[in-house]
């Protein structure tokens, strides 16, 4: 049954790809590709809510795609990989969504509150209506399942509410999506600030984030320099965020459970523990990085894949959009 279900997820290409993107999301996207019809895209339209440098955006977009392709998500078979801005149905349905979502609902989004306090000089309308575009992304493809991290859960809830509202008014137009629960991916925190998500913008410290662009030695060294605590037991616990994060990283690359890892490392010192985590990460990343580096050199390959992806995505997206426009009472285009 699951093979007929559609799973959808987008990622913002707003920085260099990190270990957090890989272990927190893409590694599982690749696994899910075996079981579901998958729609994956870079959410380039979404990045505009925060000012972007055009050259960086272009570079980051290709890098994010290179990582997806390196993982085998490549438009062969039933998966579709593309760039959101290449399918204009996203912007079109987003407008409709804007008109069926209440300002009060958008004002309640915690991400809006967070981001508007962080970017006070640029509280643009897109920052507020961002969930409407995300709802459009999901609803265009009749996605059944959306794997989301904690930070996107509220946006998915809103998508469900708006889809139901629309269906109640116009009949069954949209598939109401569900959050994909199951192993969504590890929540990878910063190596220097393990109470916050691993993310470049959160910290100026280069050792906080592992980038896929880092070389293997750099990656190992960053892990060996990760903050721990003054205790000396290797256990996941709320008051041990550094050790917990390293255990989660170790488990994400090895597929082991935290309990198994804790047993394996019982009695070991922090230095040796970090060495073992570094080794496991390096072993997992080495072949992936080789592919990633190779794909990144071939811009034409990447650009051709997403061209094909956009064509396939468009077929599905415009079918849904056409149905919506008809229900709304727009004149048919004959
Ligand atoms: N808003 C998501 C993020 O910042 C990215 C995103 C855009 C997305 N559209 C989506 C995620 C649709 C899931 C489904 O991470």
PDB file of N, CA and C in Angstrom, residues 258-320:
ATOM      1  N   UNK A 258      20.400   4.351  20.756  1.00  0.00           N
ATOM      2  CA  UNK A 258      21.159   5.057  21.784  1.00  0.00           C
ATOM      3  C   UNK A 258      21.570   4.092  22.905  1.00  0.00           C
ATOM      4  N   UNK A 259      20.673   3.181  23.262  1.00  0.00           N
ATOM      5  CA  UNK A 259      20.992   2.217  24.329  1.00  0.00           C
ATOM      6  C   UNK A 259      22.193   1.360  23.920  1.00  0.00           C
ATOM      7  N   UNK A 260      22.176   0.899  22.683  1.00  0.00           N
ATOM      8  CA  UNK A 260      23.311   0.090  22.200  1.00  0.00           C
ATOM      9  C   UNK A 260      24.611   0.884  22.262  1.00  0.00           C
ATOM     10  N   UNK A 261      24.522   2.142  21.835  1.00  0.00           N
ATOM     11  CA  UNK A 261      25.728   2.977  21.817  1.00  0.00           C
ATOM     12  C   UNK A 261      26.225   3.228  23.233  1.00  0.00           C
ATOM     13  N   UNK A 262      25.302   3.501  24.145  1.00  0.00           N
ATOM     14  CA  UNK A 262      25.699   3.748  25.541  1.00  0.00           C
ATOM     15  C   UNK A 262      26.427   2.528  26.111  1.00  0.00           C
ATOM     16  N   UNK A 263      25.919   1.354  25.796  1.00  0.00           N
ATOM     17  CA  UNK A 263      26.567   0.122  26.277  1.00  0.00           C
ATOM     18  C   UNK A 263      27.962  -0.013  25.707  1.00  0.00           C
ATOM     19  N   UNK A 264      28.030   0.225  24.384  1.00  0.00           N
ATOM     20  CA  UNK A 264      29.307   0.102  23.685  1.00  0.00           C
ATOM     21  C   UNK A 264      30.374   1.033  24.270  1.00  0.00           C
ATOM     22  N   UNK A 265      29.965   2.226  24.685  1.00  0.00           N
ATOM     23  CA  UNK A 265      30.932   3.221  25.147  1.00  0.00           C
ATOM     24  C   UNK A 265      31.066   3.273  26.666  1.00  0.00           C
ATOM     25  N   UNK A 266      30.347   2.402  27.376  1.00  0.00           N
ATOM     26  CA  UNK A 266      30.374   2.441  28.843  1.00  0.00           C
ATOM     27  C   UNK A 266      31.817   2.373  29.352  1.00  0.00           C
ATOM     28  N   UNK A 267      32.149   3.317  30.230  1.00  0.00           N
ATOM     29  CA  UNK A 267      33.471   3.312  30.850  1.00  0.00           C
ATOM     30  C   UNK A 267      34.553   3.983  30.024  1.00  0.00           C
ATOM     31  N   UNK A 268      34.238   4.339  28.803  1.00  0.00           N
ATOM     32  CA  UNK A 268      35.244   4.970  27.933  1.00  0.00           C
ATOM     33  C   UNK A 268      35.373   6.454  28.287  1.00  0.00           C
ATOM     34  N   UNK A 269      36.562   7.007  28.108  1.00  0.00           N
ATOM     35  CA  UNK A 269      36.750   8.445  28.338  1.00  0.00           C
ATOM     36  C   UNK A 269      36.182   9.261  27.180  1.00  0.00           C
ATOM     37  N   UNK A 270      35.961  10.560  27.419  1.00  0.00           N
ATOM     38  CA  UNK A 270      35.370  11.409  26.390  1.00  0.00           C
ATOM     39  C   UNK A 270      36.232  11.511  25.131  1.00  0.00           C
ATOM     40  N   UNK A 271      37.550  11.554  25.329  1.00  0.00           N
ATOM     41  CA  UNK A 271      38.454  11.681  24.181  1.00  0.00           C
ATOM     42  C   UNK A 271      38.304  10.505  23.230  1.00  0.00           C
ATOM     43  N   UNK A 272      38.344   9.308  23.794  1.00  0.00           N
ATOM     44  CA  UNK A 272      38.227   8.107  22.972  1.00  0.00           C
ATOM     45  C   UNK A 272      36.837   8.024  22.337  1.00  0.00           C
ATOM     46  N   UNK A 273      35.826   8.420  23.100  1.00  0.00           N
ATOM     47  CA  UNK A 273      34.451   8.423  22.585  1.00  0.00           C
ATOM     48  C   UNK A 273      34.335   9.330  21.359  1.00  0.00           C
ATOM     49  N   UNK A 274      34.866  10.551  21.488  1.00  0.00           N
ATOM     50  CA  UNK A 274      34.774  11.479  20.361  1.00  0.00           C
ATOM     51  C   UNK A 274      35.553  10.953  19.148  1.00  0.00           C
ATOM     52  N   UNK A 275      36.672  10.301  19.434  1.00  0.00           N
ATOM     53  CA  UNK A 275      37.442   9.682  18.353  1.00  0.00           C
ATOM     54  C   UNK A 275      36.616   8.639  17.614  1.00  0.00           C
ATOM     55  N   UNK A 276      35.870   7.844  18.368  1.00  0.00           N
ATOM     56  CA  UNK A 276      35.046   6.789  17.751  1.00  0.00           C
ATOM     57  C   UNK A 276      33.900   7.396  16.938  1.00  0.00           C
ATOM     58  N   UNK A 277      33.301   8.459  17.461  1.00  0.00           N
ATOM     59  CA  UNK A 277      32.209   9.114  16.722  1.00  0.00           C
ATOM     60  C   UNK A 277      32.774   9.700  15.423  1.00  0.00           C
ATOM     61  N   UNK A 278      33.937  10.362  15.541  1.00  0.00           N
ATOM     62  CA  UNK A 278      34.556  10.965  14.358  1.00  0.00           C
ATOM     63  C   UNK A 278      34.813   9.905  13.293  1.00  0.00           C
ATOM     64  N   UNK A 279      35.330   8.774  13.730  1.00  0.00           N
ATOM     65  CA  UNK A 279      35.651   7.706  12.779  1.00  0.00           C
ATOM     66  C   UNK A 279      34.396   7.193  12.076  1.00  0.00           C
ATOM     67  N   UNK A 280      33.328   7.006  12.845  1.00  0.00           N
ATOM     68  CA  UNK A 280      32.078   6.505  12.269  1.00  0.00           C
ATOM     69  C   UNK A 280      31.497   7.500  11.265  1.00  0.00           C
ATOM     70  N   UNK A 281      31.560   8.781  11.609  1.00  0.00           N
ATOM     71  CA  UNK A 281      31.014   9.806  10.717  1.00  0.00           C
ATOM     72  C   UNK A 281      31.830   9.846   9.423  1.00  0.00           C
ATOM     73  N   UNK A 282      33.141   9.836   9.588  1.00  0.00           N
ATOM     74  CA  UNK A 282      34.027   9.904   8.425  1.00  0.00           C
ATOM     75  C   UNK A 282      33.791   8.719   7.488  1.00  0.00           C
ATOM     76  N   UNK A 283      33.618   7.552   8.077  1.00  0.00           N
ATOM     77  CA  UNK A 283      33.394   6.350   7.273  1.00  0.00           C
ATOM     78  C   UNK A 283      32.099   6.462   6.458  1.00  0.00           C
ATOM     79  N   UNK A 284      31.068   7.007   7.096  1.00  0.00           N
ATOM     80  CA  UNK A 284      29.779   7.173   6.426  1.00  0.00           C
ATOM     81  C   UNK A 284      29.866   8.259   5.339  1.00  0.00           C
ATOM     82  N   UNK A 285      30.601   9.323   5.633  1.00  0.00           N
ATOM     83  CA  UNK A 285      30.611  10.470   4.720  1.00  0.00           C
ATOM     84  C   UNK A 285      31.558  10.327   3.541  1.00  0.00           C
ATOM     85  N   UNK A 286      32.601   9.543   3.718  1.00  0.00           N
ATOM     86  CA  UNK A 286      33.647   9.502   2.689  1.00  0.00           C
ATOM     87  C   UNK A 286      33.104   9.188   1.287  1.00  0.00           C
ATOM     88  N   UNK A 287      32.353   8.094   1.117  1.00  0.00           N
ATOM     89  CA  UNK A 287      31.844   7.803  -0.241  1.00  0.00           C
ATOM     90  C   UNK A 287      30.814   8.828  -0.703  1.00  0.00           C
ATOM     91  N   UNK A 288      30.010   9.302   0.224  1.00  0.00           N
ATOM     92  CA  UNK A 288      28.985  10.289  -0.133  1.00  0.00           C
ATOM     93  C   UNK A 288      29.645  11.579  -0.613  1.00  0.00           C
ATOM     94  N   UNK A 289      30.660  12.011   0.126  1.00  0.00           N
ATOM     95  CA  UNK A 289      31.362  13.244  -0.242  1.00  0.00           C
ATOM     96  C   UNK A 289      32.033  13.120  -1.611  1.00  0.00           C
ATOM     97  N   UNK A 290      32.575  11.953  -1.884  1.00  0.00           N
ATOM     98  CA  UNK A 290      33.228  11.752  -3.176  1.00  0.00           C
ATOM     99  C   UNK A 290      32.219  11.958  -4.302  1.00  0.00           C
ATOM    100  N   UNK A 291      31.034  11.380  -4.132  1.00  0.00           N
ATOM    101  CA  UNK A 291      29.989  11.535  -5.148  1.00  0.00           C
ATOM    102  C   UNK A 291      29.525  12.978  -5.241  1.00  0.00           C
ATOM    103  N   UNK A 292      29.317  13.551  -4.072  1.00  0.00           N
ATOM    104  CA  UNK A 292      28.862  14.953  -3.992  1.00  0.00           C
ATOM    105  C   UNK A 292      29.837  15.872  -4.729  1.00  0.00           C
ATOM    106  N   UNK A 293      31.127  15.713  -4.451  1.00  0.00           N
ATOM    107  CA  UNK A 293      32.141  16.566  -5.080  1.00  0.00           C
ATOM    108  C   UNK A 293      32.129  16.382  -6.596  1.00  0.00           C
ATOM    109  N   UNK A 294      31.950  15.142  -7.024  1.00  0.00           N
ATOM    110  CA  UNK A 294      31.952  14.848  -8.449  1.00  0.00           C
ATOM    111  C   UNK A 294      30.726  15.479  -9.138  1.00  0.00           C
ATOM    112  N   UNK A 295      29.568  15.314  -8.517  1.00  0.00           N
ATOM    113  CA  UNK A 295      28.335  15.853  -9.113  1.00  0.00           C
ATOM    114  C   UNK A 295      28.390  17.374  -9.167  1.00  0.00           C
ATOM    115  N   UNK A 296      28.935  17.956  -8.112  1.00  0.00           N
ATOM    116  CA  UNK A 296      28.994  19.411  -8.032  1.00  0.00           C
ATOM    117  C   UNK A 296      29.812  20.028  -9.163  1.00  0.00           C
ATOM    118  N   UNK A 297      30.757  19.262  -9.678  1.00  0.00           N
ATOM    119  CA  UNK A 297      31.584  19.773 -10.774  1.00  0.00           C
ATOM    120  C   UNK A 297      30.801  19.840 -12.077  1.00  0.00           C
ATOM    121  N   UNK A 298      29.696  19.089 -12.134  1.00  0.00           N
ATOM    122  CA  UNK A 298      28.960  18.962 -13.387  1.00  0.00           C
ATOM    123  C   UNK A 298      27.636  19.718 -13.325  1.00  0.00           C
ATOM    124  N   UNK A 299      27.730  21.029 -13.504  1.00  0.00           N
ATOM    125  CA  UNK A 299      26.543  21.881 -13.417  1.00  0.00           C
ATOM    126  C   UNK A 299      25.463  21.457 -14.408  1.00  0.00           C
ATOM    127  N   UNK A 300      25.906  21.072 -15.619  1.00  0.00           N
ATOM    128  CA  UNK A 300      24.943  20.718 -16.663  1.00  0.00           C
ATOM    129  C   UNK A 300      24.126  19.514 -16.240  1.00  0.00           C
ATOM    130  N   UNK A 301      24.789  18.558 -15.610  1.00  0.00           N
ATOM    131  CA  UNK A 301      24.081  17.369 -15.131  1.00  0.00           C
ATOM    132  C   UNK A 301      22.991  17.780 -14.140  1.00  0.00           C
ATOM    133  N   UNK A 302      23.367  18.597 -13.170  1.00  0.00           N
ATOM    134  CA  UNK A 302      22.395  19.038 -12.165  1.00  0.00           C
ATOM    135  C   UNK A 302      21.251  19.797 -12.841  1.00  0.00           C
ATOM    136  N   UNK A 303      21.604  20.710 -13.722  1.00  0.00           N
ATOM    137  CA  UNK A 303      20.577  21.543 -14.358  1.00  0.00           C
ATOM    138  C   UNK A 303      19.636  20.714 -15.241  1.00  0.00           C
ATOM    139  N   UNK A 304      20.178  19.678 -15.871  1.00  0.00           N
ATOM    140  CA  UNK A 304      19.315  18.815 -16.690  1.00  0.00           C
ATOM    141  C   UNK A 304      18.371  17.982 -15.842  1.00  0.00           C
ATOM    142  N   UNK A 305      18.873  17.491 -14.732  1.00  0.00           N
ATOM    143  CA  UNK A 305      18.018  16.688 -13.851  1.00  0.00           C
ATOM    144  C   UNK A 305      16.834  17.512 -13.363  1.00  0.00           C
ATOM    145  N   UNK A 306      17.109  18.741 -12.942  1.00  0.00           N
ATOM    146  CA  UNK A 306      15.982  19.509 -12.402  1.00  0.00           C
ATOM    147  C   UNK A 306      15.059  20.039 -13.507  1.00  0.00           C
ATOM    148  N   UNK A 307      15.568  20.102 -14.705  1.00  0.00           N
ATOM    149  CA  UNK A 307      14.693  20.478 -15.824  1.00  0.00           C
ATOM    150  C   UNK A 307      13.661  19.368 -16.024  1.00  0.00           C
ATOM    151  N   UNK A 308      14.164  18.146 -16.047  1.00  0.00           N
ATOM    152  CA  UNK A 308      13.297  16.988 -16.174  1.00  0.00           C
ATOM    153  C   UNK A 308      12.334  16.908 -14.981  1.00  0.00           C
ATOM    154  N   UNK A 309      12.874  17.173 -13.793  1.00  0.00           N
ATOM    155  CA  UNK A 309      12.045  17.146 -12.576  1.00  0.00           C
ATOM    156  C   UNK A 309      10.918  18.162 -12.656  1.00  0.00           C
ATOM    157  N   UNK A 310      11.242  19.349 -13.137  1.00  0.00           N
ATOM    158  CA  UNK A 310      10.229  20.408 -13.217  1.00  0.00           C
ATOM    159  C   UNK A 310       9.127  20.023 -14.195  1.00  0.00           C
ATOM    160  N   UNK A 311       9.504  19.357 -15.285  1.00  0.00           N
ATOM    161  CA  UNK A 311       8.482  18.938 -16.256  1.00  0.00           C
ATOM    162  C   UNK A 311       7.531  17.917 -15.634  1.00  0.00           C
ATOM    163  N   UNK A 312       8.112  16.976 -14.934  1.00  0.00           N
ATOM    164  CA  UNK A 312       7.261  15.944 -14.312  1.00  0.00           C
ATOM    165  C   UNK A 312       6.413  16.529 -13.186  1.00  0.00           C
ATOM    166  N   UNK A 313       7.017  17.411 -12.395  1.00  0.00           N
ATOM    167  CA  UNK A 313       6.283  18.034 -11.289  1.00  0.00           C
ATOM    168  C   UNK A 313       5.136  18.887 -11.840  1.00  0.00           C
ATOM    169  N   UNK A 314       5.416  19.600 -12.934  1.00  0.00           N
ATOM    170  CA  UNK A 314       4.408  20.497 -13.510  1.00  0.00           C
ATOM    171  C   UNK A 314       3.124  19.754 -13.877  1.00  0.00           C
ATOM    172  N   UNK A 315       3.296  18.561 -14.432  1.00  0.00           N
ATOM    173  CA  UNK A 315       2.121  17.792 -14.854  1.00  0.00           C
ATOM    174  C   UNK A 315       1.168  17.588 -13.682  1.00  0.00           C
ATOM    175  N   UNK A 316       1.725  17.216 -12.553  1.00  0.00           N
ATOM    176  CA  UNK A 316       0.883  16.962 -11.374  1.00  0.00           C
ATOM    177  C   UNK A 316       0.344  18.284 -10.834  1.00  0.00           C
ATOM    178  N   UNK A 317       1.241  19.259 -10.726  1.00  0.00           N
ATOM    179  CA  UNK A 317       0.882  20.520 -10.071  1.00  0.00           C
ATOM    180  C   UNK A 317      -0.223  21.261 -10.844  1.00  0.00           C
ATOM    181  N   UNK A 318      -0.089  21.335 -12.163  1.00  0.00           N
ATOM    182  CA  UNK A 318      -1.086  22.094 -12.927  1.00  0.00           C
ATOM    183  C   UNK A 318      -2.432  21.370 -12.991  1.00  0.00           C
ATOM    184  N   UNK A 319      -2.406  20.073 -12.864  1.00  0.00           N
ATOM    185  CA  UNK A 319      -3.673  19.342 -12.799  1.00  0.00           C
ATOM    186  C   UNK A 319      -4.438  19.790 -11.542  1.00  0.00           C
ATOM    187  N   UNK A 320      -3.751  19.820 -10.419  1.00  0.00           N
ATOM    188  CA  UNK A 320      -4.393  20.249  -9.173  1.00  0.00           C
ATOM    189  C   UNK A 320      -4.827  21.714  -9.265  1.00  0.00           C
TER     190      UNK A 320
END
